[in-house]
Coordinates of C-alpha atoms in Angstrom, one line a residue:
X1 CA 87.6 104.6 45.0
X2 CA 87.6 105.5 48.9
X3 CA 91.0 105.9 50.2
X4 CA 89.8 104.0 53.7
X5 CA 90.3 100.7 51.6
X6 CA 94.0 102.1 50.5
X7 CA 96.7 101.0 52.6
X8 CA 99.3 103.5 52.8
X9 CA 102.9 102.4 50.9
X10 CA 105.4 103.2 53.6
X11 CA 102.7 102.7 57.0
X12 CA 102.4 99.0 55.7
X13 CA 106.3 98.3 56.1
X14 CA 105.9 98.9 60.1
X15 CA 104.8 96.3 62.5
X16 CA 102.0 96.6 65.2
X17 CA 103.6 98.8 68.3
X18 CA 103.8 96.8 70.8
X19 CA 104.4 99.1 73.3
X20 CA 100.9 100.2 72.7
X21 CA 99.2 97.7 74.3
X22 CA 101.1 98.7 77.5
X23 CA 100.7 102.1 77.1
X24 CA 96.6 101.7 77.0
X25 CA 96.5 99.6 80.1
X26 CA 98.4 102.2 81.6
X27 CA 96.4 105.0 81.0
X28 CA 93.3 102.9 82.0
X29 CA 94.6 102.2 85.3
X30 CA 95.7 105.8 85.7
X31 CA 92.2 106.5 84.9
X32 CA 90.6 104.7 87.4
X33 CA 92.9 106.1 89.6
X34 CA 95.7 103.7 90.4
X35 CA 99.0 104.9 90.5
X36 CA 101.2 103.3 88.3
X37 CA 105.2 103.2 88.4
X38 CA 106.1 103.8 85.1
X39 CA 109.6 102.5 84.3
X40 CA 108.6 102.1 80.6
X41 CA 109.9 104.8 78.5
X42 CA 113.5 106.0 78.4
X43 CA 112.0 109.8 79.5
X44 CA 114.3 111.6 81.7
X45 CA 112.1 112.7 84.7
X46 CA 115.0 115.6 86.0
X47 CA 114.5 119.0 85.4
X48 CA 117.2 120.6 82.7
X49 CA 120.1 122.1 84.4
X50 CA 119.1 126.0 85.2
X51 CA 121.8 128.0 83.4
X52 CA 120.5 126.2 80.2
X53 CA 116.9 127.2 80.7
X54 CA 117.8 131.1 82.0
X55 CA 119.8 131.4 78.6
X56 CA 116.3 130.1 76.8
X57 CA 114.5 132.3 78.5
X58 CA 117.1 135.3 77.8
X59 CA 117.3 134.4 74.3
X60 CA 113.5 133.7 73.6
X61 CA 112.5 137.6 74.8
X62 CA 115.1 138.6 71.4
X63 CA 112.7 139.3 68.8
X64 CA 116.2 138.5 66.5
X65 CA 115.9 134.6 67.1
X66 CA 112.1 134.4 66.0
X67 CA 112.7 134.0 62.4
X68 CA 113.9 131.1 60.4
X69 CA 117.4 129.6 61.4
X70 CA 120.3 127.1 59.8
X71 CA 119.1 123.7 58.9
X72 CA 123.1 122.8 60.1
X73 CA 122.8 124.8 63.0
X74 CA 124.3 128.0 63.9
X75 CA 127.9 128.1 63.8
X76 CA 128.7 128.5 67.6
X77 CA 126.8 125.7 68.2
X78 CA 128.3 123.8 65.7
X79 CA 132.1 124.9 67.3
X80 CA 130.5 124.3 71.0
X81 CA 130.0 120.3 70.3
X82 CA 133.4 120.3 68.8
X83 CA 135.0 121.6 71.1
X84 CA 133.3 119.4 73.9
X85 CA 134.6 116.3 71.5
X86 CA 138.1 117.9 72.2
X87 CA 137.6 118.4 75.6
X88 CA 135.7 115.1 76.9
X89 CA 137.3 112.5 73.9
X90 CA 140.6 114.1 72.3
X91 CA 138.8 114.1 69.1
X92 CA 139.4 117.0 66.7
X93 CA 136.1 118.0 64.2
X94 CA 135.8 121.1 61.6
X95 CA 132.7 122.7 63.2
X96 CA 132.0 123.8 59.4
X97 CA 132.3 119.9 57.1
X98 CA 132.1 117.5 60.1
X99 CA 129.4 118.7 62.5
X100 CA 125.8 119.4 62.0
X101 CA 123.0 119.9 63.9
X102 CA 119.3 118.2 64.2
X103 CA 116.4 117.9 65.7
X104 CA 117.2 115.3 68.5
X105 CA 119.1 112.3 67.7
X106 CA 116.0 110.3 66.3
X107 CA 115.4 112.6 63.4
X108 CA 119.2 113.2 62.9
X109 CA 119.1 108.9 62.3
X110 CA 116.0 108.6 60.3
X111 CA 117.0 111.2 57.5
X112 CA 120.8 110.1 57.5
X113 CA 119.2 106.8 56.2
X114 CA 116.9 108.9 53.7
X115 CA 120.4 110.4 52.4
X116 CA 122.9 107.4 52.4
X117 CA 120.8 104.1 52.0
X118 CA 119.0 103.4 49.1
X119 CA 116.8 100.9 47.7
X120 CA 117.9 97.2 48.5
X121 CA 121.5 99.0 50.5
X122 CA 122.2 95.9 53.0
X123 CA 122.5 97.6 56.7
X124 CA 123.7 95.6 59.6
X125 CA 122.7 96.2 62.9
X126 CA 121.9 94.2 66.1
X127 CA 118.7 92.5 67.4
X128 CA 117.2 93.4 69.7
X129 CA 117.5 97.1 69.4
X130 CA 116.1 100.5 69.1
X131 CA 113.1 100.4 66.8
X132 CA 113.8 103.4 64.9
X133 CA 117.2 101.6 64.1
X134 CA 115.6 98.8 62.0
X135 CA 112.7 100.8 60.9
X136 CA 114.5 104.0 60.0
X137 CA 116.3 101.3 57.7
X138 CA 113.2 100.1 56.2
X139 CA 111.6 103.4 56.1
X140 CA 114.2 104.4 54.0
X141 CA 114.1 101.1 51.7
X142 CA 117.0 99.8 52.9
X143 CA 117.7 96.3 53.8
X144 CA 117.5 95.3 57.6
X145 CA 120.5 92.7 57.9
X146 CA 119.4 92.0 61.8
X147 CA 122.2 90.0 63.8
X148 CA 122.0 88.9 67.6
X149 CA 123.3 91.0 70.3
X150 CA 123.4 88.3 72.9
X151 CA 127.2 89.8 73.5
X152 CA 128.9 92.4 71.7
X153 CA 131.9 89.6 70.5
X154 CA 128.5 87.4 69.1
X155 CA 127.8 90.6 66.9
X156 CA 131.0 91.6 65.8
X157 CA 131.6 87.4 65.0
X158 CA 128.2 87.2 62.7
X159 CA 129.6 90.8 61.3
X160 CA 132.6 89.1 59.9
X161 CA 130.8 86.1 59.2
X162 CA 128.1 88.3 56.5
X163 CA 131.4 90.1 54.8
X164 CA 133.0 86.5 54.5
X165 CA 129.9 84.9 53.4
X166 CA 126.9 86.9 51.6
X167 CA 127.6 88.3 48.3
X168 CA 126.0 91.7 48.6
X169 CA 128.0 93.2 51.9
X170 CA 126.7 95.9 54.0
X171 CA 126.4 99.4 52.5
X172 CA 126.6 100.5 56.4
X173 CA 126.5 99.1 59.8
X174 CA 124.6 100.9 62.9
X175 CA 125.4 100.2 66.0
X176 CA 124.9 102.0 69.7
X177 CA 127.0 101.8 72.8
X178 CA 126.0 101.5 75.6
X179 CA 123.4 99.6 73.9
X180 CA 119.5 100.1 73.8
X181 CA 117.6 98.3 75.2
X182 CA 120.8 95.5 76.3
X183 CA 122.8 98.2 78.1
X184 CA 125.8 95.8 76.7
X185 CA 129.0 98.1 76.7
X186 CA 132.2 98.6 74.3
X187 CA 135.9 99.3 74.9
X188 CA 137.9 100.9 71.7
X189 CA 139.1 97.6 70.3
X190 CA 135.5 96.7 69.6
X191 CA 135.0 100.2 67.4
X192 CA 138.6 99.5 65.7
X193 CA 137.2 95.7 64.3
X194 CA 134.3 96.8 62.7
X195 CA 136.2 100.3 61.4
X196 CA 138.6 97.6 59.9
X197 CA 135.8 95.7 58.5
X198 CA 134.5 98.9 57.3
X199 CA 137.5 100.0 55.3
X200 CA 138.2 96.3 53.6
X201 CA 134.8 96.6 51.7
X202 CA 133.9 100.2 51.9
X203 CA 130.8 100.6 54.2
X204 CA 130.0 103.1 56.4
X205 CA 129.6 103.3 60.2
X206 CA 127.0 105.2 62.0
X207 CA 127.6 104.8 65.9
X208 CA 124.3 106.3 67.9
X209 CA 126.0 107.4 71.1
X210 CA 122.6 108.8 72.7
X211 CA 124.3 107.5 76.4
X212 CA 127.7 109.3 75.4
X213 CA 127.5 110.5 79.4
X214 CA 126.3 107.0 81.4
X215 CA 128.9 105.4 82.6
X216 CA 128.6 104.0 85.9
X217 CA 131.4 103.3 88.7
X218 CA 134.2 105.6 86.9
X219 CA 133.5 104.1 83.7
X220 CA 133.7 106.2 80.7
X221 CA 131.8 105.3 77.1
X222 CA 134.4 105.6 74.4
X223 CA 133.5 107.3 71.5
X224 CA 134.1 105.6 67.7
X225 CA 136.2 109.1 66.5
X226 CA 139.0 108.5 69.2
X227 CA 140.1 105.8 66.8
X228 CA 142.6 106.8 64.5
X229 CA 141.3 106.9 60.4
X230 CA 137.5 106.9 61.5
X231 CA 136.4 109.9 60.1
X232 CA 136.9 108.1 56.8
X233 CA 134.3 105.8 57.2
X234 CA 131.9 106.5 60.2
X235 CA 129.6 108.9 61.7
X236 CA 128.7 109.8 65.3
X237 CA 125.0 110.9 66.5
X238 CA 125.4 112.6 69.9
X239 CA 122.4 113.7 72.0
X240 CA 121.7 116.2 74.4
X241 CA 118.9 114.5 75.5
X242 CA 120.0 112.0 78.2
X243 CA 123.2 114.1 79.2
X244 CA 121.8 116.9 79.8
X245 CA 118.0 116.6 80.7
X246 CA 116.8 117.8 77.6
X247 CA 114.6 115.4 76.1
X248 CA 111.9 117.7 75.2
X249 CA 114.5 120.2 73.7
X250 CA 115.2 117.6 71.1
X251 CA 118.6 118.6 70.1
X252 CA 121.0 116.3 68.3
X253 CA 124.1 116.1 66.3
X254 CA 126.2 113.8 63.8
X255 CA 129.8 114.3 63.8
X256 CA 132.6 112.9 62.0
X257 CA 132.6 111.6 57.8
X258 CA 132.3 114.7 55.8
X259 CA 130.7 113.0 52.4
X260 CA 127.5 111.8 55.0
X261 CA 127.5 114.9 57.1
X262 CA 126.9 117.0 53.3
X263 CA 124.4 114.3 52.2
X264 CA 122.4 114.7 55.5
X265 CA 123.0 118.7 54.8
X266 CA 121.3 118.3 51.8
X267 CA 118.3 116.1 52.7
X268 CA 117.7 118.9 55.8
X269 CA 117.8 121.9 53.5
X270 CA 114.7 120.3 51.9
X271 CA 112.7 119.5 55.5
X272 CA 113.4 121.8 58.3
X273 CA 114.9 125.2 59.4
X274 CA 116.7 123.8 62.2
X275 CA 115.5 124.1 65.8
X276 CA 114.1 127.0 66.9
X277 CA 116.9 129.8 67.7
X278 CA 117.0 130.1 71.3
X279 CA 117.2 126.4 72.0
X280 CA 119.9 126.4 70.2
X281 CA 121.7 129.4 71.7
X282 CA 120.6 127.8 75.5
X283 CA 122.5 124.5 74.2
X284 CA 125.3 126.2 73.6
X285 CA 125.7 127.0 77.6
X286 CA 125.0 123.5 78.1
X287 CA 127.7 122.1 75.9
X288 CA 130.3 124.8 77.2
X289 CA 129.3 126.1 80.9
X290 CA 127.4 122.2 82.6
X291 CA 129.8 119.6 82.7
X292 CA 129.8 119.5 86.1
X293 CA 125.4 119.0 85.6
X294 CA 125.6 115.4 83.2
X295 CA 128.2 114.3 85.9
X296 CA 125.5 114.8 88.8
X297 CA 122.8 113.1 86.5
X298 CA 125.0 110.6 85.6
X299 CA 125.5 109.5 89.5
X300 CA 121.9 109.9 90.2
X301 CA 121.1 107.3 87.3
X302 CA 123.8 104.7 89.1
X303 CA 122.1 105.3 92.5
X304 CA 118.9 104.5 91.0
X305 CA 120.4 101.4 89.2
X306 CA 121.6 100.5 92.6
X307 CA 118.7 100.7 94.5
X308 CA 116.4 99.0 91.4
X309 CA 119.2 95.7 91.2
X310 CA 119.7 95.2 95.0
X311 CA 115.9 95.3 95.1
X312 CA 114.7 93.2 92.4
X313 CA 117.5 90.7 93.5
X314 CA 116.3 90.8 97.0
X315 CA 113.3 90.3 95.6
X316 CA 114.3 87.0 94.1
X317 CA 114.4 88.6 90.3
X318 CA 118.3 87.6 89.6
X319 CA 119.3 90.6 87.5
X320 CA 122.8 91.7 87.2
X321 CA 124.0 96.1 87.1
X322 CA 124.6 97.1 83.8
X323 CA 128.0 99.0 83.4
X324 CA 126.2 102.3 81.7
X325 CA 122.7 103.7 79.6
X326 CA 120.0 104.5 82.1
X327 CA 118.2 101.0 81.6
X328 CA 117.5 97.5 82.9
X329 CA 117.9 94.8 80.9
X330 CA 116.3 91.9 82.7
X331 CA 115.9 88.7 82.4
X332 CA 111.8 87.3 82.9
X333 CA 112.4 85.2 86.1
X334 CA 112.3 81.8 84.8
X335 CA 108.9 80.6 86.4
X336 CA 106.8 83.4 84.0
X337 CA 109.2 82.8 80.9
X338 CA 106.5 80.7 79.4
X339 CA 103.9 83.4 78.7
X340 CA 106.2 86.1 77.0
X341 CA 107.6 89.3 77.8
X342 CA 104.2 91.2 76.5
X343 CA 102.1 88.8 78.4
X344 CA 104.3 89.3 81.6
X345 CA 104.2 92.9 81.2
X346 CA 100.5 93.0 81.1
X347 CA 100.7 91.3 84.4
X348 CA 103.0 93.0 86.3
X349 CA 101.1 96.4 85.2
X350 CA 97.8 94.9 86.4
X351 CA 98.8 93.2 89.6
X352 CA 101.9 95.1 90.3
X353 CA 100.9 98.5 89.2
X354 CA 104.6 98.8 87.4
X355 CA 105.2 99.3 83.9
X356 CA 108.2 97.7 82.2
X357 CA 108.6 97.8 78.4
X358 CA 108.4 94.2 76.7
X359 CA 111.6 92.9 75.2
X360 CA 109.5 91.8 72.3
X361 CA 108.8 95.5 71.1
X362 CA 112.9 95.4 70.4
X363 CA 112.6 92.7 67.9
X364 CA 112.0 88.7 68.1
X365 CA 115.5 88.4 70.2
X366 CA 114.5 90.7 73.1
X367 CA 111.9 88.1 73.6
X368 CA 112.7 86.8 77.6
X369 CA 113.3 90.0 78.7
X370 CA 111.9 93.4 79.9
X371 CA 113.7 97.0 79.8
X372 CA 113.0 99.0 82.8
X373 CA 114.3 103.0 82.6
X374 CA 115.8 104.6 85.6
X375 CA 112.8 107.3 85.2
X376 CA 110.9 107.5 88.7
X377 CA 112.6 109.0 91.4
X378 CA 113.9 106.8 94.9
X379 CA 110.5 106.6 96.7
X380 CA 108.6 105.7 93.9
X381 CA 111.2 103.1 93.2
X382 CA 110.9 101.2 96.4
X383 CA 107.1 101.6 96.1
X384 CA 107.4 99.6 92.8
X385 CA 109.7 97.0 94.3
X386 CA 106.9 96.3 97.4
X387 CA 104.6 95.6 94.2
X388 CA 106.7 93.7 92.3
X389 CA 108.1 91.3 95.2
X390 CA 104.2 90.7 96.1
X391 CA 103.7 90.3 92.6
X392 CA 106.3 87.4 92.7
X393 CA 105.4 86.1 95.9
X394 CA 101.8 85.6 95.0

């Protein structure tokens, strides 16, 4: 039997990515020499903060870090996130049974689900959201238990509503804030319901804070271990990536309940040897020696939220600022609605020359909405504004 007739078991249970389609028109029109705007992909465009890279550099020319490291993560960087938890959030870890290392926060989510959900596990989380969130579920052969996130209060209300009602409750519930792609926010007493929730029928809490260093106008994202008790039930996936300008890095960590951190340790043993060695050691100058760097990409984020909001609304898009992430959420103005969020992303890419990322590609609820990333620096920005008001004009 040929195996191009076979369809593979796990490959069937994802959808069509619908970011592709953008993606190719893109690289068309890049081909034939139009210069797109690319607001599409949540890819930090600023160069990782110097001290970090000299310390990769240092540590790479040390013939010692060229063999196999720890799956966990070297202890000193295991104690340097802890002790930024200490610093930043008053939150007190053992670097040793309630921190661990991985390979970005994407990999760090996907085999958490591979160690704590199991066949048929019910986990909540919101729609629309980040696709590896539902599909790291599935993967995983869990149960996706998708709820709206038209608001936070709407989530946590159908949250309580599937404890009260449905007779298998949730073996977990993911959530992010700031929220991808809605950019909704979270003050402590939100964290503190669904910990409560959590404790009544014994889930667990995963909390992906990949925007742990975006707030905007003095605004600080809370984390879910400042509340009291919830190292009992939840864990916390912190990235380097968006506060530190180290996407490509791909260094991660989950923090908090020991019994998931061990599971995950276990599933990690079997997969990987960690990062390589000198990333690591060049993260551990980040977390201890740049706090004063994710402040200054912090504020350039907000001045490019700025300049991208005044703009659109100038341009007669009525969007409003979101309060932290490095993202957009906006609304499709009401006279394209009709034809969809991919449909008027194809447009705006064609006749525009910007790219946007469809809300549809978040799930059926991001449909009526487009995510743009604070990615391209100010000029390009206003380039992409003169294309999109024509684009709206016309």
């Amino acid at each position: 039997m040929s195996l191009s007739n076979e369809e593979f078991y796990r490959i069937a249970k994802l959808p069509p990515y619908v970011f592709a389609v953008v993606n190719e028109m893109k690289a068309n029109l890049r081909a034939a020499q139009h210069d797109v705007v690319d607001f599409g992909m949540g890819n930090p465009d600023g160069a990782t903060p110097r001290p970090i890279v000299n310390k990769l550099v240092e540590a790479a020319r040390n013939p010692r870090n060229h063999r196999y490291s720890m799956s966990k993560g070297i202890p000193r960087l295991r104690e340097a996130i802890v002790e930024r938890y200490d610093r930043k959030w008053g939150v007190k870890l053992d670097p040793n049974k309630e921190a661990i290392a991985t390979i970005g926060a994407k990999e760090g989510l996907a085999h958490l689900m591979f160690a704590v959900v199991g066949p048929g596990d019910v986990v909540a989380l919101p729609n629309p959201c980040y696709p590896i969130h539902q599909y790291g579920v599935t993967m995983a052969e869990g149960t996706p238990c998708i709820l709206p996130m038209n608001t936070p209060d709407e989530f946590l209300n159908r949250l309580e509503d599937v404890y009260r009602k449905e007779v298998k409750k949730p073996k977990a519930v993911l959530i992010s804030f700031p929220h991808n792609p809605t950019t909704h926010t979270v003050e402590l007493d939100f964290f503190r319901h669904v910990l409560n929730l959590a404790a009544k029928h014994g889930s667990m809490v995963i909390h992906d804070f990949a925007y742990a260093d975006l707030g905007f106008d003095g605004w600080q994202p809370p984390s879910i271990l400042q509340i009291d008790g919830a190292k009992e039930h939840a864990v916390e996936i912190f990235s380097m990536t968006k506060s530190y300008n180290m996407a490509g890095w791909r260094v991660g960590f989950v923090l908090g309940n020991q019994k998931m951190i061990n599971a995950l340790g276990r599933i990690k043993s079997y997969l990987d040897y960690g990062n390589f060695q000198p990333v690591q050691i060049a993260s551990i100058i980040a977390l201890r020696e740049c706090e004063e760097e994710t402040q200054k990409i912090c504020n350039i984020y907000q001045k490019r939220r700025d300049l991208l909001v005044n703009g659109l609304n100038r341009a007669g898009w009525a969007v409003e600022k979101p309060k932290g992430s490095m993202f957009l959420w906006a609304p499709i103005p009401e006279r394209f609605k009709a034809m969809g969020s991919l449909e008027f992303s194809k447009q705006l890419l064609e006749k525009a020359l910007v790219a946007v990322a469809p809300g549809i590609g978040f799930g059926p609820l991001g449909e009526g909405y487009v995510r743009f990333a604070f990615i391209e620096n100010n000029h390009r920005m206003r380039q992409a504004l003169q294309g999109i008001k024509h684009f709206l004009n016309s």
